[in-house]
Amino acid sequence: MSRIGKQPVVIVDGVKVKLTGLELTVEGPKGTLTKKFHPDITINVGDDSIIVSRSSDIGFYRALHGMTRALIQNMVIGVTKGYSKQLEMVGVGYRGEIKGKNLELHVGYSHPVLVSPPDGIKIEYEHKAGLITVSGIDKHLVGLTADRIRSIRKPEPYKGKGIKYKGEYIRRKAGKTAA
């Protein structure tokens, strides 16, 4: 049995879980998440926990078992605490500003780049530190939006300029003079 999949997902206070067919809806203080799961994975919703089980012991279903349990756990954490990722802008003249819900970035191109967040995602910008904070209740969507912002100007290995995750280590290369 999957070590992750066999663990029950604890339903904390203030969270309502509803299962209709293959669709699981988790509602909490921060919002509501709905996800459709594979028909061969059985989800049993109890009073204080959710138990996930599989129909077969084939490798595909074993992997699906653990992943389904992890996705449900992420949904429960998302509607209670939420998720956030922080990005840092490194570079002379690199700056951003919030215009309505959108983020406008000036990162060395001849034009500003406008990033509009998807529904359920909030983007904040701290000017002095050059920090961009992406937050929301859907872990996948938060990570996807943060990666989309990072891909606008990925950090380069010579000077380290670009948009990087907070705490990310950029492996530096020596320039031509060191050769």
Coordinates of C-alpha atoms in Angstrom, one line a residue:
M1 CA 0.0 0.0 0.0
S2 CA 1.2 3.5 -0.7
R3 CA 2.7 5.2 2.3
I4 CA 1.2 8.5 1.4
G5 CA -2.1 7.2 0.1
K6 CA -2.9 5.1 3.1
Q7 CA -2.8 8.1 5.5
P8 CA -6.1 9.7 6.1
V9 CA -6.6 13.4 5.3
V10 CA -7.8 15.1 8.5
I11 CA -10.7 17.5 8.0
V12 CA -10.0 20.5 10.3
D13 CA -12.7 22.7 11.9
G14 CA -14.4 25.1 9.5
V15 CA -13.9 22.9 6.5
K16 CA -16.9 21.2 4.7
V17 CA -16.2 18.4 2.2
K18 CA -18.8 17.2 -0.3
L19 CA -18.4 14.3 -2.7
T20 CA -20.7 14.1 -5.7
G21 CA -19.8 11.2 -8.1
L22 CA -16.1 11.7 -9.0
E23 CA -16.1 15.4 -8.0
L24 CA -14.8 16.5 -4.6
T25 CA -15.7 20.0 -3.3
V26 CA -13.8 21.4 -0.3
E27 CA -15.1 24.6 1.3
G28 CA -13.3 26.6 4.0
P29 CA -12.8 30.0 5.4
K30 CA -10.6 31.2 2.4
G31 CA -12.8 29.8 -0.4
T32 CA -14.0 26.8 -2.3
L33 CA -12.0 24.3 -4.4
T34 CA -13.5 21.6 -6.7
K35 CA -11.6 18.8 -8.4
K36 CA -12.6 15.7 -10.4
F37 CA -10.7 12.5 -9.7
H38 CA -10.1 9.2 -11.5
P39 CA -13.0 6.7 -11.4
D40 CA -10.8 3.8 -10.2
I41 CA -9.8 5.7 -7.0
T42 CA -12.4 5.4 -4.2
I43 CA -12.7 8.4 -1.9
N44 CA -14.6 7.9 1.4
V45 CA -15.6 11.0 3.3
G46 CA -16.0 10.5 7.0
D47 CA -16.9 13.0 9.8
D48 CA -13.3 14.0 10.6
S49 CA -11.2 12.4 7.8
I50 CA -11.1 11.4 4.1
I51 CA -9.7 8.0 3.2
V52 CA -8.5 7.3 -0.3
S53 CA -8.3 3.7 -1.6
R54 CA -7.5 2.1 -5.0
S55 CA -9.1 -0.7 -7.0
S56 CA -5.9 -2.5 -8.2
D57 CA -2.3 -3.0 -7.2
I58 CA -0.9 -2.2 -10.6
G59 CA 1.9 0.5 -10.6
F60 CA -0.3 3.1 -12.3
Y61 CA -3.0 2.9 -9.7
R62 CA -0.4 2.9 -6.8
A63 CA 1.0 6.2 -8.1
L64 CA -2.5 7.6 -8.7
H65 CA -3.5 6.6 -5.1
G66 CA -0.7 8.6 -3.5
M67 CA -1.2 11.6 -5.8
T68 CA -5.0 11.7 -5.2
R69 CA -4.4 11.8 -1.5
A70 CA -1.8 14.5 -1.8
L71 CA -4.1 16.6 -4.0
I72 CA -7.0 16.3 -1.5
Q73 CA -4.5 17.3 1.3
N74 CA -3.5 20.4 -0.7
M75 CA -7.1 21.3 -1.2
V76 CA -7.8 21.2 2.6
I77 CA -4.7 23.2 3.4
G78 CA -5.5 25.7 0.6
V79 CA -8.9 26.6 1.9
T80 CA -7.7 26.9 5.5
K81 CA -4.2 28.5 5.3
G82 CA -3.7 29.3 1.6
Y83 CA -0.4 29.1 -0.4
S84 CA 2.1 31.8 -1.4
K85 CA 5.3 32.0 -3.3
Q86 CA 7.8 34.9 -3.2
L87 CA 9.9 36.1 -6.1
E88 CA 12.8 38.5 -6.0
M89 CA 13.8 40.9 -8.8
V90 CA 17.6 41.4 -9.1
G91 CA 19.0 43.9 -11.6
V92 CA 19.7 47.6 -12.0
G93 CA 16.5 49.4 -13.0
Y94 CA 14.4 46.3 -12.5
R95 CA 11.1 47.4 -11.0
G96 CA 7.4 46.7 -10.9
E97 CA 4.1 48.2 -9.9
I98 CA 0.6 47.1 -9.3
K99 CA -2.0 48.6 -11.7
G100 CA -5.4 47.4 -10.6
K101 CA -5.1 43.6 -10.3
N102 CA -2.3 43.4 -12.8
L103 CA 1.5 43.6 -12.2
E104 CA 3.5 45.7 -14.6
L105 CA 7.2 44.8 -14.8
H106 CA 10.1 46.8 -16.1
V107 CA 12.9 44.2 -16.5
G108 CA 15.2 45.4 -19.2
Y109 CA 12.9 45.1 -22.3
S110 CA 12.1 48.1 -24.5
H111 CA 8.5 47.8 -23.2
P112 CA 6.8 47.1 -19.8
V113 CA 5.5 43.5 -19.4
L114 CA 1.9 43.3 -18.0
V115 CA 1.0 40.2 -16.0
S116 CA -2.7 39.6 -15.3
P117 CA -3.3 37.0 -12.6
P118 CA -5.9 34.2 -13.1
D119 CA -9.1 34.2 -11.0
G120 CA -8.4 33.3 -7.4
I121 CA -4.7 34.5 -7.4
K122 CA -3.5 37.8 -5.8
I123 CA -0.3 39.4 -6.7
E124 CA 1.4 41.9 -4.3
Y125 CA 4.6 43.9 -5.0
E126 CA 6.9 45.4 -2.3
H127 CA 8.9 48.2 -4.0
K128 CA 11.9 48.6 -1.6
A129 CA 12.8 44.9 -1.5
G130 CA 11.8 44.1 -5.1
L131 CA 9.6 41.3 -3.8
I132 CA 6.7 39.9 -5.7
T133 CA 4.3 37.7 -3.6
V134 CA 1.8 35.4 -5.4
S135 CA -0.9 34.0 -3.1
G136 CA -4.1 32.0 -3.4
I137 CA -5.9 28.8 -2.3
D138 CA -5.0 26.6 -5.2
K139 CA -1.4 25.3 -4.8
H140 CA -1.1 24.4 -8.5
L141 CA -2.3 27.7 -9.8
V142 CA -0.1 29.7 -7.3
G143 CA 3.0 27.8 -8.5
L144 CA 2.0 28.1 -12.2
T145 CA 1.5 31.9 -11.9
A146 CA 4.8 32.3 -10.0
D147 CA 6.6 30.3 -12.7
R148 CA 5.0 32.4 -15.4
I149 CA 6.3 35.6 -13.8
R150 CA 9.8 34.0 -13.4
S151 CA 9.9 33.0 -17.1
I152 CA 9.5 36.7 -18.1
R153 CA 13.2 37.2 -17.2
K154 CA 14.9 34.1 -15.9
P155 CA 18.0 34.7 -13.8
E156 CA 21.2 34.5 -15.9
P157 CA 24.4 32.8 -14.6
Y158 CA 26.9 35.6 -15.2
K159 CA 25.6 38.5 -13.2
G160 CA 22.6 36.8 -11.6
K161 CA 20.1 39.4 -13.0
G162 CA 16.5 38.4 -13.5
I163 CA 13.5 37.2 -11.5
K164 CA 14.1 34.4 -9.2
Y165 CA 12.3 32.6 -6.3
K166 CA 13.2 33.9 -2.9
G167 CA 16.0 31.8 -1.5
E168 CA 16.9 30.3 -4.9
Y169 CA 20.6 29.8 -5.5
I170 CA 21.8 30.9 -8.9
R171 CA 24.9 29.0 -9.9
R172 CA 27.4 31.5 -11.2
K173 CA 29.7 31.1 -14.2
A174 CA 33.1 32.8 -14.7
G175 CA 33.2 35.4 -17.5
K176 CA 35.6 35.5 -20.5
T177 CA 38.4 37.2 -18.4
A178 CA 38.7 34.2 -16.1
A179 CA 39.4 31.8 -19.0

